[in-house]
Tab-separated table of C-alpha atoms in Angstrom:
chain	number	residue	atom	x	y	z
A	5	MET	CA	-0.224	0.371	0.539
A	6	LYS	CA	1.355	3.711	-0.462
A	7	LEU	CA	0.358	6.601	1.557
A	8	ALA	CA	-0.259	10.207	0.937
A	9	VAL	CA	0.078	12.344	3.451
A	10	ALA	CA	-0.858	15.549	4.978
A	11	VAL	CA	-0.799	17.195	8.566
A	12	HIS	CA	-2.962	20.865	9.540
A	13	PHE	CA	-1.606	22.526	12.380
A	14	ASP	CA	-4.447	24.470	14.440
A	15	GLY	CA	-2.967	26.419	17.733
A	16	VAL	CA	-0.951	23.511	18.798
A	17	GLN	CA	-2.725	20.913	18.253
A	18	ALA	CA	-2.298	18.895	14.368
A	19	GLN	CA	-4.674	16.459	12.676
A	20	ALA	CA	-2.084	14.237	10.441
A	21	ALA	CA	-4.101	13.061	7.740
A	22	ALA	CA	-3.406	10.003	5.692
A	23	VAL	CA	-5.136	8.338	2.480
A	24	ALA	CA	-3.916	4.637	1.209
A	25	PHE	CA	-3.685	3.562	-2.198
A	26	GLU	CA	-2.380	0.541	-4.568
A	27	ALA	CA	-2.295	1.682	-7.551
A	28	TRP	CA	-1.007	5.067	-8.772
A	29	ASP	CA	-3.754	5.665	-10.800
A	30	ALA	CA	-6.417	5.093	-8.611
A	31	PRO	CA	-9.609	7.784	-8.494
A	32	GLU	CA	-10.557	6.679	-4.709
A	33	ALA	CA	-8.725	5.849	-1.470
A	34	ALA	CA	-8.862	2.337	-0.180
A	35	LYS	CA	-8.516	3.602	3.113
A	36	THR	CA	-7.988	6.502	5.037
A	37	TYR	CA	-5.889	7.269	8.941
A	38	LEU	CA	-6.671	10.319	10.509
A	39	THR	CA	-4.342	10.986	13.976
A	40	GLN	CA	-5.131	13.790	16.821
A	41	ILE	CA	-1.482	15.674	17.897
A	42	THR	CA	-2.907	17.423	21.259
A	43	HIS	CA	-0.011	18.943	21.313
A	44	VAL	CA	2.315	20.188	19.282
A	45	GLU	CA	5.975	22.233	19.666
A	46	LYS	CA	6.058	25.745	17.594
A	47	ALA	CA	7.901	26.517	14.647
A	48	ARG	CA	11.486	28.236	15.354
A	49	ARG	CA	12.884	30.786	14.050
A	50	GLY	CA	15.823	29.799	11.546
A	51	GLU	CA	14.757	26.383	11.863
A	52	LEU	CA	14.010	23.861	9.426
A	53	ASP	CA	10.055	23.360	10.293
A	54	LEU	CA	9.928	19.714	11.050
A	55	ARG	CA	6.736	19.742	13.223
A	56	GLU	CA	4.592	17.193	10.645
A	57	LEU	CA	7.789	14.902	11.176
A	58	PRO	CA	6.365	13.946	14.532
A	59	CYS	CA	2.624	13.908	13.488
A	60	VAL	CA	3.450	11.792	10.739
A	61	MET	CA	4.746	9.261	12.238
A	62	GLN	CA	2.338	9.231	14.769
A	63	LEU	CA	0.214	8.633	12.366
A	64	LEU	CA	2.299	5.427	10.713
A	65	ARG	CA	2.334	3.655	14.922
A	66	GLU	CA	-1.203	4.456	15.536
A	67	HIS	CA	-2.584	3.324	12.483
A	68	ARG	CA	0.274	0.321	12.796
A	69	LEU	CA	0.940	1.398	8.984
A	70	GLU	CA	4.527	-0.023	6.525
A	71	PRO	CA	3.852	1.653	3.463
A	72	GLU	CA	5.342	0.631	0.516
A	73	LEU	CA	5.828	4.367	-0.027
A	74	VAL	CA	5.211	7.642	1.551
A	75	LEU	CA	3.723	11.128	-1.149
A	76	ILE	CA	3.979	13.680	1.020
A	77	ASP	CA	3.213	17.604	0.358
A	78	GLY	CA	5.947	19.357	0.740
A	79	CYS	CA	10.088	19.072	-0.227
A	80	VAL	CA	11.970	16.092	0.371
A	81	HIS	CA	14.772	17.851	-0.395
A	82	LEU	CA	15.986	21.975	-0.631
A	83	ASP	CA	17.407	22.445	-3.896
A	84	ALA	CA	19.869	20.870	-6.435
A	85	ASP	CA	21.952	19.281	-3.828
A	86	GLU	CA	19.963	17.276	-1.587
A	87	THR	CA	19.677	19.913	1.739
A	88	PRO	CA	17.872	17.400	3.936
A	89	GLY	CA	13.839	19.355	3.803
A	90	LEU	CA	11.259	17.500	5.736
A	91	GLY	CA	10.628	14.087	3.177
A	92	GLN	CA	14.691	13.140	3.820
A	93	HIS	CA	14.117	13.414	7.525
A	94	LEU	CA	10.749	11.016	7.065
A	95	PHE	CA	12.871	9.057	4.945
A	96	HIS	CA	15.703	8.507	7.560
A	97	ALA	CA	13.148	8.272	9.963
A	98	LEU	CA	11.892	5.366	7.813
A	99	GLY	CA	14.769	3.037	8.528
A	100	SER	CA	15.934	4.843	4.434
A	101	LEU	CA	13.708	1.628	4.167
A	102	THR	CA	10.236	3.864	2.856
A	103	PRO	CA	10.727	5.749	-0.874
A	104	VAL	CA	9.016	8.638	0.100
A	105	ILE	CA	8.340	11.644	-2.730
A	106	GLY	CA	7.784	14.916	-2.135
A	107	ILE	CA	5.535	17.779	-4.129
A	108	SER	CA	4.972	21.077	-4.552
A	109	LYS	CA	2.843	23.579	-6.199
A	110	THR	CA	5.413	26.335	-5.411
A	111	SER	CA	8.882	26.379	-6.971
A	112	ARG	CA	12.121	27.100	-4.778
A	113	PRO	CA	15.520	28.587	-5.561
A	114	GLY	CA	17.417	25.800	-6.275
A	115	LEU	CA	15.671	23.589	-7.926
A	116	SER	CA	15.842	23.215	-11.752
A	117	THR	CA	13.262	22.462	-14.262
A	118	GLN	CA	14.092	18.004	-14.039
A	119	PHE	CA	12.007	18.654	-10.627
A	120	GLU	CA	9.208	19.785	-12.219
A	121	VAL	CA	6.675	17.824	-14.063
A	122	MET	CA	3.021	18.466	-15.745
A	123	ARG	CA	-0.301	16.998	-15.342
A	124	GLU	CA	-2.015	18.649	-16.990
A	125	GLU	CA	-1.927	21.678	-20.142
A	126	GLU	CA	-1.167	25.270	-19.534
A	127	ALA	CA	-1.097	24.956	-15.478
A	128	LYS	CA	2.065	24.921	-13.135
A	129	PRO	CA	4.415	22.138	-13.292
A	130	LEU	CA	4.420	20.469	-10.283
A	131	ILE	CA	7.414	20.404	-7.836
A	132	VAL	CA	8.188	17.218	-7.310
A	133	THR	CA	11.710	15.655	-5.042
A	134	CYS	CA	12.292	12.319	-3.597
A	135	ALA	CA	14.519	9.749	-1.928
A	136	GLY	CA	14.700	6.389	-2.073
A	137	ILE	CA	13.603	6.221	-5.693
A	138	ASP	CA	14.431	7.927	-9.339
A	139	ILE	CA	13.221	11.368	-10.204
A	140	GLY	CA	11.883	10.395	-13.101
A	141	ALA	CA	10.240	6.787	-11.626
A	142	ALA	CA	8.826	9.510	-9.107
A	143	LYS	CA	7.900	11.971	-11.850
A	144	ALA	CA	6.132	9.031	-14.185
A	145	ARG	CA	3.922	8.037	-11.017
A	146	LEU	CA	3.034	11.491	-10.338
A	147	ARG	CA	1.880	11.740	-14.090
A	148	ALA	CA	-0.200	8.817	-13.843
A	149	MET	CA	-1.833	9.901	-10.852
A	150	HIS	CA	-6.211	10.788	-11.005
A	151	GLY	CA	-6.788	14.368	-11.369
A	152	ARG	CA	-7.550	16.335	-14.324
A	153	LYS	CA	-6.052	19.554	-11.988
A	154	VAL	CA	-2.578	19.828	-10.774
A	155	VAL	CA	-2.596	18.588	-7.882
A	156	PRO	CA	-3.457	14.499	-7.547
A	157	THR	CA	-6.747	13.653	-6.395
A	158	LEU	CA	-5.409	11.472	-3.538
A	159	MET	CA	-3.245	14.462	-1.895
A	160	LYS	CA	-6.256	16.599	-1.908
A	161	LEU	CA	-8.115	13.598	0.133
A	162	ALA	CA	-5.330	13.828	2.222
A	163	VAL	CA	-5.309	17.492	2.633
A	164	ARG	CA	-9.287	17.868	3.004
A	165	LEU	CA	-9.247	15.491	5.594
A	166	ALA	CA	-6.039	17.086	8.032
A	167	LYS	CA	-7.600	19.817	7.744
A	168	GLN	CA	-11.266	18.431	8.548
A	169	LYS	CA	-12.824	19.380	11.651
A	170	ASP	CA	-14.258	16.501	14.311
């Protein structure tokens, strides 16, 4: 099973969501998971914001999930020199065994067009970074994902679930 994960912060609390799927072109989730986090430390000024990492790890532990791949809403690497971002830290936290693909709608300085994937004509490209999987393979899989817009349907669902109130 593959997982698309997202975390939403609300003050000192957070909600982590995961959408499980088997096929890259799946239009619907096989299963969804939610985890409430009652206390999250504030982001530290001038440092990489890694508040999502313990939230995702708690979600995986709480639901005993062992995905074959994790898709995150964010960057694995911050630049072409592979400066670690959230996804790289997640990859290491998972024992460097589970590939992580990060997607972002916003380009970052230091990431060339090799990190862009076009999911629809005349739209902005999606920025793709990854660990544990070849960039070409990651881009091909993202192109295959269901959804007519830039962000795949299942990633949108994960973000929507993370933001949902009880």
